[in-house]
């Protein structure tokens, strides 16, 4: 979701006017007769047709993937999948659904909390070289492949700390992976709050903590929420960091930090798709279907948040 | 807003007001300390990751030596016979590791992905910014978000169940048959396989990086000042000529940065490639369709069997492999960031692409 429409204060209105000008001008050029009956006009037409074709190449895979999973999962979908645990290579996905929810909640608390705090620090105090150092190391962390996180989580937490495959190991690994996203969006959102807001608060003699809590953070809320949604989306869809940290279990997740392996939906997709039994493959598709439903829900929520925030923003 | 800034308590005497403010500032100091600690966590995590990988892989680095980067072998060795000691490091008999095939597979699949994704992404971004009405371009944005949001295991599932088999049945034989023979083109010929392999992985990776490159390019294109474009139109260029000669050069640096970010994503992608690559260790793909493996896919698919190695040498070699992967993706990311420098309007770190 690098492209969540989350930037409430991007200069959208200006670019609309710009586009209008561009279109008017292209029409003018057309009137002058350059466009339709010269080689140059012909070249332009070919080029734009190709660009429409590439647009089609972007949309088609999305439709195909979602369509394939829905068509494989929905016709045989039974609601018992939601209410029974996985047994061997069959059964339902109740333990995986519960596991994914627990992981999402945990990441929400850990990465959400740490990310918001670090975003506050970066936007309020870190205007020097040290701040830039913190920022770039956070971006470097975001660029590390997820399997490296998984491997390090396994070696450090599961083996050296003797935590075993556990909720704690999975949560810490995954949270560290997504903290940069929350931190970055929080920082950007806080920076975009007009300074007049907090200055007004100071003029009223409010304490700095009160200003931050009730004025600045409140105005930056949509951006913060978007960052958290991205974190949740990653937590829902990742597999590699969890395989060797959270492990797997066919029971409902135990709410303990150590020695508490748990199942999650992406594990079901990854493990059951190449099993010989039809029930297992079906389970794999069911899990993929639930994951896609989750992703679409998250996208819709983030869009609602953004449009709600734009309704109240001043520079609409 | 105005309703929220009114304090809930009223303080009549100025003294009390000041005391209230001081109390607030004390708790604010606490927040400052806590948030500093939180901001330090990414640095600490980075240090921890490097430290763990280095200390874990040190014996492997010593024993595998420089030939780790040139050898074609990937032999974990016999786990049933007694382990031997070389240079004081315990390892299974006959174990021999070379990362070159994995490295080649990683670079080749990511290269194919970029070859497909770059023109498609830029073309689509151009159509969205320059041609589509606003309502439709929001719709395209939705598809891009879907593509970024789909978990990589679901990409893998689709690739291995539908895309790969379909292509190897209907498309690959045609390419293999009609490709001209001769130097360089032999790569397109030969056994087309069953759909798990280099080209399928390349296509899947391309679909995964398209939203990164396309969304960044789109945001960049929107920032091009209109006046420069109008200048082009005013001297009688067609809209395409203006786009090609003025708009695209204006954003080229950022677009290249976006492409490198996409490359970093493709290099580090794990699950999807593990599912559609065919996971063959120790060989370099002989043609476009042959099975292969990448560094990331090897780590995820081999860690299980590496745990059965009683000497722990296989796990340590995987640590070295992970270290190589991390260095590669880090270099790519740094290069990309030097070029892009905060151009993504979404303000997110674009690294993982999500």
XYZ file of C-alpha atoms in Angstrom:
670
model
C 0.000 0.000 0.000
C 2.811 2.362 -0.774
C 0.199 4.170 -2.558
C -2.487 4.600 0.015
C -4.274 7.794 -0.883
C -3.383 9.084 2.471
C -1.940 12.434 1.960
C -4.815 14.692 2.879
C -2.906 17.839 2.239
C -1.266 17.033 -1.075
C -1.919 19.805 -3.541
C -4.640 17.913 -5.344
C -6.690 20.918 -6.353
C -3.778 22.613 -8.015
C -2.902 19.620 -10.140
C -6.510 19.430 -11.312
C -6.283 22.911 -12.697
C -2.972 21.974 -14.279
C -4.443 18.988 -15.957
C -7.255 21.072 -17.366
C -4.712 23.356 -18.957
C -2.815 20.442 -20.418
C -5.995 19.047 -21.923
C -7.109 22.381 -23.336
C -3.730 22.846 -24.907
C -3.694 19.392 -26.440
C -7.084 20.159 -27.963
C -5.751 23.425 -29.363
C -2.878 21.607 -30.950
C -5.371 19.182 -32.377
C -7.318 22.065 -33.926
C -4.174 23.255 -35.607
C -4.221 19.966 -37.426
C -0.967 18.607 -36.115
C -2.443 15.677 -34.396
C -4.541 13.695 -36.801
C -2.975 13.767 -40.221
C 0.782 13.913 -39.770
C 3.379 11.314 -38.871
C 3.938 13.146 -35.611
C 0.275 12.950 -34.765
C 0.256 9.300 -35.745
C 3.249 8.614 -33.500
C 1.472 10.304 -30.609
C -1.577 8.149 -31.133
C 0.473 4.954 -31.187
C 2.321 6.002 -28.042
C -0.837 6.752 -26.106
C -2.463 3.521 -27.263
C 0.554 1.644 -25.960
C 0.276 3.454 -22.652
C -3.387 2.448 -22.394
C -2.287 -1.113 -23.138
C 0.197 -1.039 -20.267
C -2.582 0.258 -18.036
C -4.545 -2.834 -18.990
C -1.503 -4.960 -18.115
C -1.563 -3.465 -14.616
C -5.268 -4.024 -14.013
C -5.541 -7.508 -15.522
C -3.313 -9.387 -13.035
C -5.165 -7.873 -10.093
C -8.479 -9.037 -11.547
C -7.076 -12.455 -12.483
C -5.536 -13.164 -9.071
C -8.538 -12.064 -7.052
C -10.891 -13.781 -9.514
C -8.938 -17.044 -9.430
C -8.885 -17.248 -5.646
C -12.561 -16.273 -5.313
C -13.662 -18.765 -7.974
C -11.661 -21.580 -6.366
C -12.738 -20.795 -2.819
C -16.313 -19.533 -2.946
C -18.173 -22.410 -4.715
C -16.995 -24.912 -2.081
C -16.867 -22.514 0.837
C -18.400 -23.947 3.983
C -18.945 -21.931 7.096
C -17.569 -24.775 9.168
C -14.181 -23.534 7.928
C -14.639 -20.580 10.236
C -15.728 -22.605 13.242
C -13.448 -25.656 13.373
C -9.715 -26.071 13.871
C -7.362 -27.581 11.337
C -6.955 -31.320 11.857
C -4.147 -32.974 9.939
C -4.623 -31.852 6.350
C -8.302 -30.997 6.634
C -10.834 -29.410 8.905
C -11.232 -25.665 9.195
C -9.207 -22.553 9.719
C -10.468 -21.371 13.109
C -7.036 -21.597 14.747
C -5.368 -19.794 11.842
C -7.975 -17.013 11.844
C -7.623 -16.574 15.603
C -3.836 -16.643 15.263
C -3.808 -13.980 12.557
C -6.128 -11.801 14.680
C -3.887 -12.207 17.744
C -0.796 -11.342 15.680
C -2.512 -8.315 14.157
C -3.616 -7.109 17.580
C -0.166 -7.612 19.046
C 1.509 -5.765 16.169
C -1.102 -3.023 16.540
C -0.121 -2.541 20.179
C 3.672 -2.977 19.910
C 4.447 -1.471 16.497
C 1.610 1.044 16.807
C 2.829 2.301 20.176
C 6.521 2.348 19.306
C 5.891 3.819 15.872
C 3.699 6.661 17.100
C 6.143 7.525 19.884
C 9.105 7.494 17.527
C 7.125 9.567 15.011
C 6.416 12.136 17.748
C 10.107 12.264 18.598
C 11.194 12.601 14.971
C 8.753 15.390 14.175
C 9.145 17.392 17.398
C 12.750 17.094 18.528
C 14.834 15.530 15.810
C 15.658 18.436 13.555
C 19.408 17.917 13.664
C 21.876 15.415 12.211
C 20.974 12.878 14.857
C 17.378 13.012 13.665
C 18.465 12.381 10.095
C 20.536 9.446 11.299
C 17.490 7.996 13.070
C 15.341 8.568 9.990
C 17.694 6.890 7.575
C 18.300 3.914 9.831
C 14.543 3.486 10.054
C 14.356 3.491 6.251
C 17.212 1.025 6.022
C 15.344 -1.246 8.424
C 12.284 -1.030 6.166
C 14.386 -2.233 3.245
C 15.644 -5.445 4.853
C 14.029 -8.537 3.282
C 11.436 -10.205 5.457
C 13.208 -13.570 5.437
C 16.259 -11.944 7.049
C 13.991 -10.781 9.877
C 12.612 -14.298 10.137
C 16.058 -15.872 10.256
C 17.407 -13.454 12.852
C 14.237 -13.807 14.932
C 14.699 -17.567 14.869
C 18.379 -17.532 15.835
C 18.079 -14.822 18.486
C 14.689 -15.339 20.106
C 13.715 -18.949 19.423
C 17.151 -20.538 19.879
C 19.363 -18.270 21.993
C 16.662 -16.962 24.311
C 15.084 -20.436 24.468
C 11.655 -18.979 23.776
C 10.815 -21.813 21.398
C 8.377 -21.179 18.581
C 6.215 -18.617 20.254
C 3.817 -15.729 19.977
C 6.420 -13.464 21.575
C 9.120 -14.260 19.025
C 6.703 -13.811 16.121
C 5.298 -10.545 17.446
C 8.668 -8.948 18.136
C 10.067 -9.967 14.747
C 7.029 -8.717 12.857
C 6.679 -5.530 14.928
C 10.281 -4.479 14.334
C 9.653 -5.023 10.649
C 6.665 -2.652 10.486
C 7.679 0.026 13.033
C 9.336 2.175 10.308
C 6.027 2.451 8.444
C 4.046 3.697 11.451
C 6.869 5.990 12.537
C 7.231 7.549 9.113
C 3.521 8.216 8.548
C 3.139 9.622 12.071
C 6.085 11.946 11.566
C 4.815 13.173 8.201
C 1.278 13.659 9.519
C 2.480 15.603 12.573
C 4.663 17.842 10.427
C 1.703 18.722 8.262
C -0.329 20.105 11.169
C -0.195 23.901 10.779
C 2.062 25.417 13.434
C -0.653 27.952 14.221
C -2.602 25.197 15.963
C -0.002 24.533 18.618
C 0.937 28.198 18.841
C -2.681 28.965 19.613
C -2.549 26.379 22.355
C 0.616 27.904 23.780
C -0.977 31.339 23.703
C -3.797 29.937 25.840
C -1.204 28.768 28.364
C -1.793 25.083 27.821
C 0.901 22.617 28.783
C 2.938 21.106 25.975
C 1.668 17.626 26.729
C -1.908 18.845 26.528
C -1.222 20.592 23.207
C 0.323 17.439 21.767
C -2.458 15.186 23.018
C -5.503 17.246 22.268
C -4.458 19.452 19.352
C -1.532 18.204 17.275
C -2.064 14.459 17.521
C -5.770 14.870 17.012
C -5.270 16.784 13.778
C -2.693 14.267 12.592
C -4.905 11.297 13.410
C -5.830 10.299 9.822
C -2.166 10.022 8.843
C -1.358 8.041 11.972
C -4.273 5.692 11.338
C -3.156 5.141 7.751
C 0.304 4.129 8.938
C -1.211 1.692 11.394
C -3.412 0.232 8.651
C -0.312 -0.376 6.540
C 1.316 -2.115 9.500
C -1.770 -4.270 9.974
C -1.838 -5.133 6.269
C 1.777 -6.288 6.393
C 1.161 -8.251 9.583
C -1.792 -9.994 7.940
C 0.031 -10.889 4.753
C 3.549 -11.786 5.842
C 4.751 -15.374 6.039
C 8.538 -15.421 5.953
C 9.155 -13.640 9.276
C 6.650 -15.877 11.067
C 7.479 -19.373 9.765
C 10.498 -19.860 12.023
C 9.475 -17.590 14.885
C 5.792 -18.212 15.525
C 6.001 -21.779 14.219
C 2.667 -23.464 13.776
C 0.003 -25.097 15.889
C -3.336 -26.694 15.126
C -4.741 -25.462 18.414
C -6.160 -22.076 19.231
C -3.380 -19.597 20.103
C -2.135 -19.635 23.693
C -1.771 -16.143 25.057
C 1.723 -16.705 26.422
C 4.902 -14.950 25.363
C 7.147 -18.017 25.184
C 6.629 -21.603 24.020
C 3.322 -20.769 22.430
C 3.421 -21.666 18.719
C 0.360 -20.557 16.799
C -1.179 -20.876 13.353
C -1.904 -18.026 10.931
C -3.647 -17.802 7.572
C -0.592 -17.346 5.359
C 0.888 -20.547 6.822
C -2.164 -22.466 5.609
C -1.765 -21.118 2.065
C 1.965 -21.935 2.033
C 1.717 -25.436 3.479
C -1.455 -26.932 2.057
C -1.385 -25.900 -1.613
C 0.869 -28.747 -2.757
C -0.588 -31.506 -0.617
C -2.095 -34.457 -2.448
C -5.463 -34.263 -0.710
C -8.194 -32.131 -2.216
C -9.364 -30.934 1.193
C -5.914 -29.518 1.910
C -5.760 -27.588 -1.382
C -9.263 -26.296 -0.696
C -8.095 -25.130 2.732
C -5.226 -23.303 1.080
C -7.642 -21.463 -1.220
C -10.020 -20.709 1.659
C -7.160 -19.104 3.580
C -6.111 -17.101 0.500
C -9.719 -15.976 0.086
C -9.939 -14.799 3.700
C -6.640 -12.945 3.289
C -7.912 -11.145 0.190
C -11.154 -10.231 1.992
C -9.008 -8.795 4.794
C -6.861 -6.784 2.380
C -9.876 -5.322 0.579
C -11.447 -4.423 3.943
C -8.259 -2.626 4.999
C -8.093 -0.688 1.728
C -11.727 0.364 2.094
C -11.176 1.442 5.717
C -8.126 3.494 4.781
C -10.083 5.182 1.990
C -12.894 6.035 4.406
C -10.389 7.469 6.890
C -8.791 9.607 4.199
C -12.033 10.920 2.777
C -13.368 11.650 6.262
C -10.207 13.580 7.057
C -10.427 15.546 3.839
C -13.961 16.606 4.704
C -12.630 18.437 7.753
C -9.337 19.658 6.417
C -8.968 23.360 5.889
C -7.110 23.405 2.620
C -9.647 21.357 0.763
C -10.892 22.335 16.272
C -11.745 25.262 18.498
C -13.882 23.182 20.832
C -10.986 20.872 21.635
C -8.489 23.480 22.708
C -10.549 24.732 25.623
C -9.061 23.235 28.796
C -11.477 21.143 30.778
C -10.479 22.556 34.162
C -10.659 26.209 35.071
C -7.949 27.786 37.148
C -8.855 31.048 38.696
C -5.631 32.144 40.319
C -2.586 32.621 38.040
C -0.481 30.658 40.551
C -2.615 27.611 40.135
C -2.448 28.010 36.388
C 1.333 27.994 36.445
C 1.415 24.992 38.717
C -0.894 23.165 36.331
C 1.378 23.975 33.449
C 4.451 22.759 35.281
C 2.762 19.499 36.095
C 1.928 19.087 32.419
C 5.516 19.816 31.461
C 6.794 17.178 33.869
C 4.678 14.504 32.243
C 5.815 15.925 28.946
C 9.432 15.277 29.915
C 8.460 11.670 30.505
C 6.996 11.519 27.027
C 10.182 12.960 25.606
C 12.277 10.262 27.230
C 9.938 7.450 26.199
C 9.704 8.704 22.632
C 13.489 9.025 22.383
C 13.801 5.388 23.375
C 11.173 4.444 20.789
C 12.982 6.403 18.092
C 16.202 4.550 18.910
C 14.612 1.145 18.407
C 15.144 0.906 14.622
C 18.852 1.647 15.150
C 19.085 -0.983 17.863
C 17.202 -3.479 15.713
C 19.585 -2.874 12.814
C 22.605 -3.357 15.048
C 21.070 -6.505 16.510
C 20.352 -7.958 13.078
C 23.894 -7.308 11.858
C 25.390 -8.630 15.103
C 23.326 -11.819 15.071
C 24.031 -12.519 11.401
C 27.750 -11.838 11.754
C 28.299 -13.852 14.908
C 26.216 -16.735 13.597
C 27.884 -16.853 10.199
C 31.485 -16.305 11.289
C 32.470 -20.016 11.259
C 30.766 -20.436 7.898
C 32.527 -17.402 6.452
C 35.857 -18.833 7.636
C 35.300 -22.329 6.294
C 33.471 -21.514 3.052
C 36.060 -18.918 2.226
C 36.138 -16.883 -0.916
C 35.102 -19.860 -3.039
C 31.631 -19.400 -1.526
C 31.065 -16.847 -4.275
C 32.418 -18.906 -7.149
C 31.430 -22.520 -6.489
C 28.421 -24.172 -8.095
C 27.850 -26.736 -5.360
C 25.162 -26.730 -2.690
C 25.733 -29.926 -0.735
C 24.713 -30.013 2.912
C 26.772 -33.191 3.334
C 25.858 -36.458 5.001
C 23.990 -36.046 8.239
C 24.140 -39.735 9.097
C 27.907 -40.167 9.186
C 30.092 -38.651 11.894
C 30.952 -34.991 11.294
C 34.523 -33.941 10.571
C 36.574 -30.956 11.618
C 38.285 -28.585 9.207
C 40.252 -25.676 10.646
C 38.639 -26.400 13.987
C 35.117 -25.992 12.634
C 32.738 -28.931 12.900
C 30.783 -29.724 9.738
C 29.150 -32.752 8.078
C 31.253 -34.924 5.796
C 31.187 -33.718 2.199
C 29.445 -30.437 2.865
C 30.264 -27.843 0.251
C 28.495 -24.591 -0.404
C 28.650 -22.027 -3.173
C 26.237 -19.131 -3.366
C 26.873 -18.332 -7.028
C 23.880 -20.296 -8.448
C 21.530 -18.657 -5.917
C 23.000 -15.242 -6.641
C 22.646 -15.780 -10.379
C 19.048 -16.948 -9.936
C 18.248 -13.926 -7.776
C 19.753 -11.466 -10.248
C 18.233 -13.137 -13.306
C 14.697 -13.352 -11.948
C 14.814 -9.771 -10.655
C 16.277 -8.616 -13.965
C 13.420 -10.219 -15.887
C 10.964 -8.659 -13.448
C 12.386 -5.179 -14.046
C 12.457 -5.653 -17.839
C 8.711 -6.287 -17.716
C 7.710 -3.968 -14.889
C 9.534 -0.763 -15.854
C 7.887 -0.063 -19.239
C 4.493 -1.270 -18.013
C 4.605 0.852 -14.852
C 5.760 4.021 -16.575
C 3.251 3.611 -19.397
C 0.416 3.047 -16.972
C 1.448 6.026 -14.846
C 1.508 8.229 -17.950
C -1.972 7.097 -18.971
C -3.293 7.718 -15.464
C -1.813 11.201 -15.055
C -2.083 12.532 -18.597
C -5.164 10.905 -20.055
C -7.625 9.386 -17.617
C -10.385 11.501 -16.051
C -9.993 11.882 -12.303
C -12.660 9.385 -11.304
C -11.092 6.643 -13.384
C -7.595 7.317 -12.109
C -8.826 6.826 -8.531
C -10.173 3.484 -9.735
C -6.761 2.526 -11.106
C -5.287 3.563 -7.765
C -7.570 1.006 -6.163
C -6.161 -1.751 -8.380
C -2.625 -0.691 -7.516
C -3.513 -0.909 -3.835
C -4.983 -4.375 -4.331
C -1.765 -5.461 -6.046
C 0.365 -4.149 -3.156
C -1.963 -5.600 -0.552
C -2.178 -9.160 -1.875
C 0.046 -11.347 0.339
C 3.027 -12.856 -1.455
C 1.854 -16.398 -0.682
C -1.302 -15.649 -2.664
C 0.842 -14.472 -5.592
C 2.725 -17.735 -5.287
C -0.486 -19.753 -5.127
C -1.807 -18.096 -8.283
C 1.538 -18.453 -10.051
C 1.967 -22.127 -9.309
C -1.677 -23.132 -9.852
C -2.730 -21.053 -12.868
C -0.191 -18.739 -14.419
C 2.724 -21.173 -14.661
C 0.795 -24.158 -16.039
C -1.156 -21.983 -18.505
C 1.940 -20.259 -19.849
C 3.972 -23.459 -20.137
C 1.117 -25.093 -22.027
C 0.069 -22.301 -24.367
C 2.741 -19.629 -24.575
C 6.212 -20.975 -23.803
C 6.201 -23.681 -26.521
C 5.430 -20.970 -29.096
C 8.303 -18.813 -27.917
C 10.682 -21.778 -27.783
C 9.668 -22.851 -31.277
C 9.857 -19.483 -32.996
C 12.847 -18.004 -31.221
C 15.671 -17.550 -33.711
C 18.627 -19.819 -33.118
C 22.074 -18.461 -32.589
C 24.174 -16.901 -29.930
C 22.119 -15.480 -27.043
C 18.819 -16.737 -28.345
C 19.412 -20.304 -27.215
C 18.298 -19.078 -23.828
C 14.762 -18.929 -25.248
C 14.872 -22.473 -26.595
C 14.781 -25.913 -25.047
C 12.524 -27.710 -22.622
C 9.689 -25.417 -21.528
C 9.058 -27.290 -18.278
C 5.819 -27.337 -16.341
C 5.477 -23.729 -15.364
C 7.709 -23.543 -12.314
C 10.835 -21.696 -13.240
C 12.749 -18.567 -14.084
C 10.327 -16.802 -16.411
C 7.247 -17.542 -14.294
C 9.026 -16.152 -11.235
C 10.112 -13.140 -13.264
C 6.528 -12.426 -14.304
C 5.194 -12.844 -10.760
C 7.919 -10.559 -9.413
C 7.102 -8.026 -12.135
C 3.462 -7.936 -11.047
C 4.595 -7.452 -7.451
C 6.896 -4.501 -8.193
C 4.618 -2.763 -10.708
C 2.605 -0.969 -7.990
C 5.805 0.386 -6.399
C 7.233 1.822 -9.616
C 3.884 2.883 -11.022
C 2.601 4.673 -7.904
C 5.886 6.543 -7.389
C 6.075 7.543 -11.068
C 2.464 8.715 -10.945
C 3.137 10.900 -7.890
C 6.245 12.314 -9.563
C 4.420 13.104 -12.793
C 1.804 15.051 -10.862
C 4.538 17.306 -9.479
C 5.863 18.414 -12.875
C 5.141 22.151 -13.182
C 2.524 22.894 -15.822
C 4.333 25.881 -17.233
C 7.154 23.795 -18.664
C 4.668 21.481 -20.331
C 2.649 24.391 -21.658
C 5.838 25.718 -23.177
C 6.181 22.522 -25.154
C 2.601 22.690 -26.343
C 2.974 26.343 -27.232
C 5.761 25.671 -29.684
C 3.540 23.149 -31.415
C 4.617 19.832 -29.961
C 2.005 17.098 -29.807
C 1.000 15.992 -26.322
C 3.145 12.890 -26.726
C 6.200 14.880 -27.777
C 5.722 17.144 -24.781
C 5.484 14.125 -22.524
C 8.506 12.438 -24.034
C 10.789 15.442 -24.313
C 9.755 17.547 -21.335
C 7.721 15.661 -18.733
C 9.644 12.392 -18.611
C 13.137 13.944 -18.526
C 11.878 16.173 -15.701
C 11.143 13.171 -13.492
C 13.702 10.712 -14.847
C 15.931 10.685 -11.773
C 13.057 9.891 -9.442
C 11.709 7.234 -11.796
C 15.096 5.515 -11.879
C 15.090 5.620 -8.083
C 11.636 4.050 -8.038
C 12.845 1.301 -10.367
C 15.763 0.544 -8.061
C 13.360 0.392 -5.116
C 11.340 -2.102 -7.137
C 14.530 -4.051 -7.784
C 15.267 -4.161 -4.058
C 11.806 -5.554 -3.463
C 12.242 -8.206 -6.146
C 15.681 -9.231 -4.841
C 14.344 -9.821 -1.350
C 11.014 -11.435 -2.235
C 10.753 -14.809 -0.579
C 7.496 -16.711 -0.470
C 6.179 -16.186 -3.999
C 9.507 -17.169 -5.531
C 9.856 -20.162 -3.221
C 6.509 -21.372 -4.573
C 7.036 -20.806 -8.322
C 10.787 -21.266 -8.777
C 10.823 -25.045 -8.522
C 13.495 -24.720 -5.808
C 16.434 -26.447 -7.470
C 19.651 -25.950 -5.537
C 23.123 -25.733 -6.984
C 22.385 -25.206 -10.666
C 22.212 -22.106 -12.799
C 19.115 -21.902 -15.002
C 20.022 -23.281 -18.445
C 17.187 -21.585 -20.285
C 14.360 -19.149 -19.660
C 11.990 -21.844 -18.418
C 14.220 -23.992 -16.226
C 13.740 -24.374 -12.499
C 16.083 -22.452 -10.227
C 16.176 -20.807 -6.820
C 17.021 -17.466 -5.256
C 18.851 -16.541 -2.063
C 15.682 -15.623 -0.165
C 13.758 -18.677 -1.373
C 16.656 -20.940 -0.394
C 16.743 -19.611 3.156
C 13.037 -20.153 3.685
C 12.919 -23.584 2.078
C 16.191 -24.905 3.506
C 16.104 -23.739 7.111
C 13.880 -26.692 7.969
C 16.351 -29.276 6.697
C 19.284 -27.224 7.938
C 17.978 -27.782 11.472
C 18.613 -31.528 11.065
C 22.340 -30.877 10.651
C 23.676 -31.735 14.088
C 26.845 -29.682 13.626
C 24.811 -26.557 12.929
C 27.060 -25.765 9.997
C 24.217 -25.633 7.475
C 22.321 -23.102 9.632
C 25.488 -21.017 9.852
C 25.914 -21.137 6.086
C 22.340 -19.908 5.733
C 23.290 -17.024 8.030
C 26.100 -16.160 5.638
C 23.611 -16.390 2.775
C 21.227 -14.063 4.619
C 24.088 -11.661 5.208
C 24.859 -11.560 1.479
C 21.185 -10.946 0.707
C 21.033 -8.157 3.280
C 24.110 -6.426 1.908
C 22.745 -6.588 -1.651
C 19.330 -5.211 -0.762
C 20.854 -2.551 1.493
C 23.087 -1.282 -1.297
C 20.143 -1.224 -3.700
C 17.943 0.604 -1.219
C 20.561 3.212 -0.407
C 21.153 3.829 -4.106
C 17.421 4.217 -4.682
C 16.968 6.584 -1.769
C 19.810 8.806 -2.911
C 17.910 9.210 -6.161
C 14.321 9.432 -4.925
C 14.872 11.597 -1.814
C 11.396 11.947 -0.404
C 9.383 12.134 -3.554
C 6.713 9.654 -2.590
C 3.744 11.801 -1.716
C 2.346 9.092 0.516
C 5.306 9.727 2.787
C 5.819 6.037 3.438
C 9.144 4.294 3.340
C 8.653 2.598 0.015
C 11.015 -0.266 0.784
C 8.760 -3.221 1.184
C 6.310 -1.798 -1.236
C 3.403 -2.160 1.073
